[in-house]
PDB file of C-alpha atoms and ligand atoms in Angstrom:
ATOM      1  CA  MET R   1      92.703  54.483 107.484  1.00  0.00           C
ATOM      2  CA  ALA R   2      91.301  57.586 105.845  1.00  0.00           C
ATOM      3  CA  THR R   3      87.864  58.601 104.231  1.00  0.00           C
ATOM      4  CA  PRO R   4      88.735  58.092 100.613  1.00  0.00           C
ATOM      5  CA  VAL R   5      87.523  61.422  99.452  1.00  0.00           C
ATOM      6  CA  THR R   6      84.877  61.566  96.851  1.00  0.00           C
ATOM      7  CA  VAL R   7      85.684  63.507  93.708  1.00  0.00           C
ATOM      8  CA  ASP R   8      83.345  65.792  91.682  1.00  0.00           C
ATOM      9  CA  TRP R   9      85.374  66.634  88.601  1.00  0.00           C
ATOM     10  CA  ILE R  10      82.481  69.068  87.057  1.00  0.00           C
ATOM     11  CA  ALA R  11      82.992  71.115  90.412  1.00  0.00           C
ATOM     12  CA  LEU R  12      86.704  70.840  90.043  1.00  0.00           C
ATOM     13  CA  ARG R  13      87.178  71.694  86.637  1.00  0.00           C
ATOM     14  CA  ALA R  14      85.265  74.800  87.150  1.00  0.00           C
ATOM     15  CA  GLU R  15      87.740  75.788  89.610  1.00  0.00           C
ATOM     16  CA  ALA R  16      90.498  75.070  87.309  1.00  0.00           C
ATOM     17  CA  SER R  17      88.883  76.901  85.078  1.00  0.00           C
ATOM     18  CA  SER R  18      88.164  80.358  86.808  1.00  0.00           C
ATOM     19  CA  ALA R  19      92.435  80.048  88.084  1.00  0.00           C
ATOM     20  CA  ALA R  20      92.928  80.227  84.746  1.00  0.00           C
ATOM     21  CA  ALA R  21      90.932  83.458  83.616  1.00  0.00           C
ATOM     22  CA  ARG R  22      93.699  84.592  86.641  1.00  0.00           C
ATOM     23  CA  ALA R  23      96.910  83.224  84.508  1.00  0.00           C
ATOM     24  CA  TYR R  24      99.602  85.945  83.310  1.00  0.00           C
ATOM     25  CA  ALA R  25      99.980  84.643  80.454  1.00  0.00           C
ATOM     26  CA  PRO R  26     101.040  87.246  77.761  1.00  0.00           C
ATOM     27  CA  TYR R  27     104.038  85.654  76.301  1.00  0.00           C
ATOM     28  CA  SER R  28     101.868  82.711  75.297  1.00  0.00           C
ATOM     29  CA  HIS R  29      98.716  83.590  75.554  1.00  0.00           C
ATOM     30  CA  LEU R  30      97.978  79.813  77.202  1.00  0.00           C
ATOM     31  CA  ARG R  31      96.374  80.719  79.355  1.00  0.00           C
ATOM     32  CA  VAL R  32      96.365  77.760  82.483  1.00  0.00           C
ATOM     33  CA  GLY R  33      94.860  76.877  85.905  1.00  0.00           C
ATOM     34  CA  ALA R  34      94.981  73.872  87.814  1.00  0.00           C
ATOM     35  CA  ALA R  35      92.972  73.066  90.667  1.00  0.00           C
ATOM     36  CA  GLY R  36      93.533  70.277  93.508  1.00  0.00           C
ATOM     37  CA  LEU R  37      91.798  68.165  95.844  1.00  0.00           C
ATOM     38  CA  MET R  38      93.489  67.243  99.283  1.00  0.00           C
ATOM     39  CA  GLU R  39      92.916  64.889 101.434  1.00  0.00           C
ATOM     40  CA  ASN R  40      91.221  67.011 103.300  1.00  0.00           C
ATOM     41  CA  GLY R  41      88.765  68.192 100.931  1.00  0.00           C
ATOM     42  CA  ARG R  42      90.098  71.210 100.576  1.00  0.00           C
ATOM     43  CA  VAL R  43      90.693  72.383  97.097  1.00  0.00           C
ATOM     44  CA  VAL R  44      93.380  73.871  96.267  1.00  0.00           C
ATOM     45  CA  THR R  45      94.018  76.269  93.313  1.00  0.00           C
ATOM     46  CA  ALA R  46      97.147  78.454  90.786  1.00  0.00           C
ATOM     47  CA  CYS R  47      98.011  79.349  87.635  1.00  0.00           C
ATOM     48  CA  ASN R  48     100.935  79.877  85.556  1.00  0.00           C
ATOM     49  CA  VAL R  49     102.661  83.091  85.762  1.00  0.00           C
ATOM     50  CA  GLU R  50     105.124  84.299  82.559  1.00  0.00           C
ATOM     51  CA  ASN R  51     108.624  86.087  82.609  1.00  0.00           C
ATOM     52  CA  ALA R  52     109.360  88.739  80.157  1.00  0.00           C
ATOM     53  CA  SER R  53     112.333  86.646  81.017  1.00  0.00           C
ATOM     54  CA  TYR R  54     111.039  83.307  79.499  1.00  0.00           C
ATOM     55  CA  GLY R  55     112.305  80.240  81.154  1.00  0.00           C
ATOM     56  CA  LEU R  56     110.773  82.079  84.521  1.00  0.00           C
ATOM     57  CA  THR R  57     107.734  81.037  83.746  1.00  0.00           C
ATOM     58  CA  LEU R  58     105.743  78.851  86.660  1.00  0.00           C
ATOM     59  CA  CYS R  59     103.409  76.374  85.099  1.00  0.00           C
ATOM     60  CA  ALA R  60     100.351  76.400  86.747  1.00  0.00           C
ATOM     61  CA  GLU R  61     101.178  73.390  89.334  1.00  0.00           C
ATOM     62  CA  CYS R  62     103.582  74.330  90.476  1.00  0.00           C
ATOM     63  CA  GLY R  63     101.975  77.584  91.693  1.00  0.00           C
ATOM     64  CA  LEU R  64      99.352  74.558  92.840  1.00  0.00           C
ATOM     65  CA  VAL R  65     102.372  72.864  94.524  1.00  0.00           C
ATOM     66  CA  SER R  66     103.605  75.843  96.534  1.00  0.00           C
ATOM     67  CA  ALA R  67      99.532  77.104  97.539  1.00  0.00           C
ATOM     68  CA  LEU R  68      98.664  72.950  98.922  1.00  0.00           C
ATOM     69  CA  HIS R  69     101.725  73.617 101.213  1.00  0.00           C
ATOM     70  CA  ALA R  70     101.573  77.112 101.923  1.00  0.00           C
ATOM     71  CA  SER R  71      97.732  75.873 103.097  1.00  0.00           C
ATOM     72  CA  GLY R  72      98.879  72.558 105.480  1.00  0.00           C
ATOM     73  CA  GLY R  73     100.619  70.421 102.818  1.00  0.00           C
ATOM     74  CA  ALA R  74      98.466  67.644 103.135  1.00  0.00           C
ATOM     75  CA  ARG R  75      98.355  65.100 100.218  1.00  0.00           C
ATOM     76  CA  LEU R  76      96.589  66.100  97.077  1.00  0.00           C
ATOM     77  CA  VAL R  77      94.580  63.266  95.795  1.00  0.00           C
ATOM     78  CA  ALA R  78      92.993  64.222  92.485  1.00  0.00           C
ATOM     79  CA  VAL R  79      93.572  67.706  90.268  1.00  0.00           C
ATOM     80  CA  SER R  80      92.190  68.875  87.407  1.00  0.00           C
ATOM     81  CA  VAL R  81      94.541  71.350  84.726  1.00  0.00           C
ATOM     82  CA  VAL R  82      92.333  72.950  82.472  1.00  0.00           C
ATOM     83  CA  ALA R  83      93.409  75.904  79.682  1.00  0.00           C
ATOM     84  CA  GLY R  84      91.574  78.815  79.212  1.00  0.00           C
ATOM     85  CA  ASP R  85      89.110  76.873  77.486  1.00  0.00           C
ATOM     86  CA  GLY R  86      87.764  75.423  80.495  1.00  0.00           C
ATOM     87  CA  GLN R  87      88.885  71.846  78.844  1.00  0.00           C
ATOM     88  CA  PRO R  88      91.873  69.183  80.198  1.00  0.00           C
ATOM     89  CA  LEU R  89      95.393  70.464  79.168  1.00  0.00           C
ATOM     90  CA  ALA R  90      97.858  67.432  79.857  1.00  0.00           C
ATOM     91  CA  PRO R  91     100.461  68.318  82.629  1.00  0.00           C
ATOM     92  CA  CYS R  92     103.928  69.268  81.538  1.00  0.00           C
ATOM     93  CA  GLY R  93     106.459  66.213  82.452  1.00  0.00           C
ATOM     94  CA  ARG R  94     108.598  68.914  84.754  1.00  0.00           C
ATOM     95  CA  CYS R  95     104.709  69.291  85.699  1.00  0.00           C
ATOM     96  CA  ARG R  96     103.851  65.545  86.492  1.00  0.00           C
ATOM     97  CA  GLN R  97     107.544  64.913  88.664  1.00  0.00           C
ATOM     98  CA  LEU R  98     105.806  67.571  90.909  1.00  0.00           C
ATOM     99  CA  LEU R  99     102.486  66.590  91.223  1.00  0.00           C
ATOM    100  CA  PHE R 100     103.801  63.068  91.745  1.00  0.00           C
ATOM    101  CA  GLU R 101     105.594  64.187  95.030  1.00  0.00           C
ATOM    102  CA  ALA R 102     102.139  66.022  96.714  1.00  0.00           C
ATOM    103  CA  GLY R 103     100.149  63.057  95.692  1.00  0.00           C
ATOM    104  CA  GLY R 104     101.917  59.389  94.365  1.00  0.00           C
ATOM    105  CA  GLY R 105     101.138  57.249  91.429  1.00  0.00           C
ATOM    106  CA  GLY R 106      97.493  57.296  92.726  1.00  0.00           C
ATOM    107  CA  LEU R 107      96.948  60.684  92.566  1.00  0.00           C
ATOM    108  CA  LEU R 108      93.748  61.177  89.678  1.00  0.00           C
ATOM    109  CA  VAL R 109      93.986  63.555  86.548  1.00  0.00           C
ATOM    110  CA  ASP R 110      91.106  64.921  85.080  1.00  0.00           C
ATOM    111  CA  GLY R 111      90.543  63.108  81.401  1.00  0.00           C
ATOM    112  CA  GLY R 112      88.371  65.743  80.834  1.00  0.00           C
ATOM    113  CA  ASP R 113      84.519  64.993  79.638  1.00  0.00           C
ATOM    114  CA  GLY R 114      83.318  61.436  79.495  1.00  0.00           C
ATOM    115  CA  ALA R 115      86.915  60.162  80.076  1.00  0.00           C
ATOM    116  CA  ASP R 116      88.011  58.337  82.910  1.00  0.00           C
ATOM    117  CA  PRO R 117      90.166  60.232  85.144  1.00  0.00           C
ATOM    118  CA  VAL R 118      93.894  59.272  84.539  1.00  0.00           C
ATOM    119  CA  ALA R 119      96.225  58.070  87.246  1.00  0.00           C
ATOM    120  CA  LEU R 120      99.131  60.200  87.270  1.00  0.00           C
ATOM    121  CA  ALA R 121     101.489  56.705  87.548  1.00  0.00           C
ATOM    122  CA  THR R 122      99.760  56.342  83.901  1.00  0.00           C
ATOM    123  CA  LEU R 123     101.330  60.056  83.042  1.00  0.00           C
ATOM    124  CA  LEU R 124     105.451  59.261  84.799  1.00  0.00           C
ATOM    125  CA  PRO R 125     105.387  55.235  84.376  1.00  0.00           C
ATOM    126  CA  GLY R 126     108.894  54.563  86.155  1.00  0.00           C
ATOM    127  CA  ALA R 127     109.160  57.709  88.419  1.00  0.00           C
ATOM    128  CA  PHE R 128     112.018  59.091  90.758  1.00  0.00           C
ATOM    129  CA  GLY R 129     110.738  59.914  93.803  1.00  0.00           C
ATOM    130  CA  PRO R 130     111.073  60.451  97.345  1.00  0.00           C
ATOM    131  CA  THR R 131     111.347  56.221  98.400  1.00  0.00           C
ATOM    132  CA  ASP R 132     114.412  56.089  95.482  1.00  0.00           C
ATOM    133  CA  LEU R 133     115.894  58.997  96.869  1.00  0.00           C
ATOM    134  CA  GLY R 134     116.166  56.372 100.461  1.00  0.00           C
ATOM    135  CA  ALA R 135     116.696  53.833  98.719  1.00  0.00           C
ATOM    136  CA  ARG R 136     119.710  54.321  96.722  1.00  0.00           C
ATOM    137  CA  ARG R 137     121.753  57.827  98.726  1.00  0.00           C
ATOM    138  CA  GLU R 138     124.867  57.059  99.439  1.00  0.00           C
ATOM    139  CA  ALA R 139     126.423  57.513 103.640  1.00  0.00           C
ATOM    140  CA  PRO R 140     128.142  60.537 103.651  1.00  0.00           C
TER     141      PRO R 140
HETATM  142  N1  THU B 201     101.992  75.531  81.068  1.00  0.00           N
HETATM  143  C1  THU B 201     101.236  74.955  82.302  1.00  0.00           C
HETATM  144  O1  THU B 201     100.748  75.687  83.213  1.00  0.00           O
HETATM  145  N2  THU B 201     101.612  74.031  82.941  1.00  0.00           N
HETATM  146  C2  THU B 201     101.482  72.220  82.111  1.00  0.00           C
HETATM  147  O2  THU B 201     101.685  72.050  82.136  1.00  0.00           O
HETATM  148  C3  THU B 201     101.957  73.039  81.390  1.00  0.00           C
HETATM  149  C4  THU B 201     102.329  74.129  80.313  1.00  0.00           C
HETATM  150  C5  THU B 201     102.024  77.034  80.777  1.00  0.00           C
HETATM  151  C6  THU B 201     103.476  77.306  80.973  1.00  0.00           C
HETATM  152  C7  THU B 201     103.193  78.590  79.923  1.00  0.00           C
HETATM  153  O3  THU B 201     102.824  79.423  80.249  1.00  0.00           O
HETATM  154  C8  THU B 201     102.422  78.152  78.704  1.00  0.00           C
HETATM  155  O4  THU B 201     101.741  77.352  79.522  1.00  0.00           O
HETATM  156  C9  THU B 201     103.087  78.192  77.402  1.00  0.00           C
HETATM  157  O5  THU B 201     103.968  76.362  77.722  1.00  0.00           O
END
């Protein structure tokens, strides 16, 4: 069994905050940064990237999952998503699904100062995931 990784939430949130400072958000003016701790102990970060064609905006978590795979693809065990003020921001619905694929329901999400981290299963109950796909697909 893998050794459980200890999460330094203050440090993880600081990394997310640094990433938020690099956001490209000229339209919404909402900077978002995400930092994820992988089970191998490494941290990946990303920020939101907007586009003049608004619907093409990439959320910070989207970049995070991309960075995760580009750097080796380990499972995510903890994530902090913050706005430009450095405080946790609720991941949007699509990003909860992206995070579920990368870390499962046990992935811990930063709850902020004085609050416990929240398991992703609480933020995305009854999630559809890889197991459902395998179990329910029909033979070609
Ligand atoms: N945003 C994220 O980066 N992640 C979320 O989970 C919520 C929203 C970004 C997208 C857009 O650039 C801005 O916040 C306003 O929606």
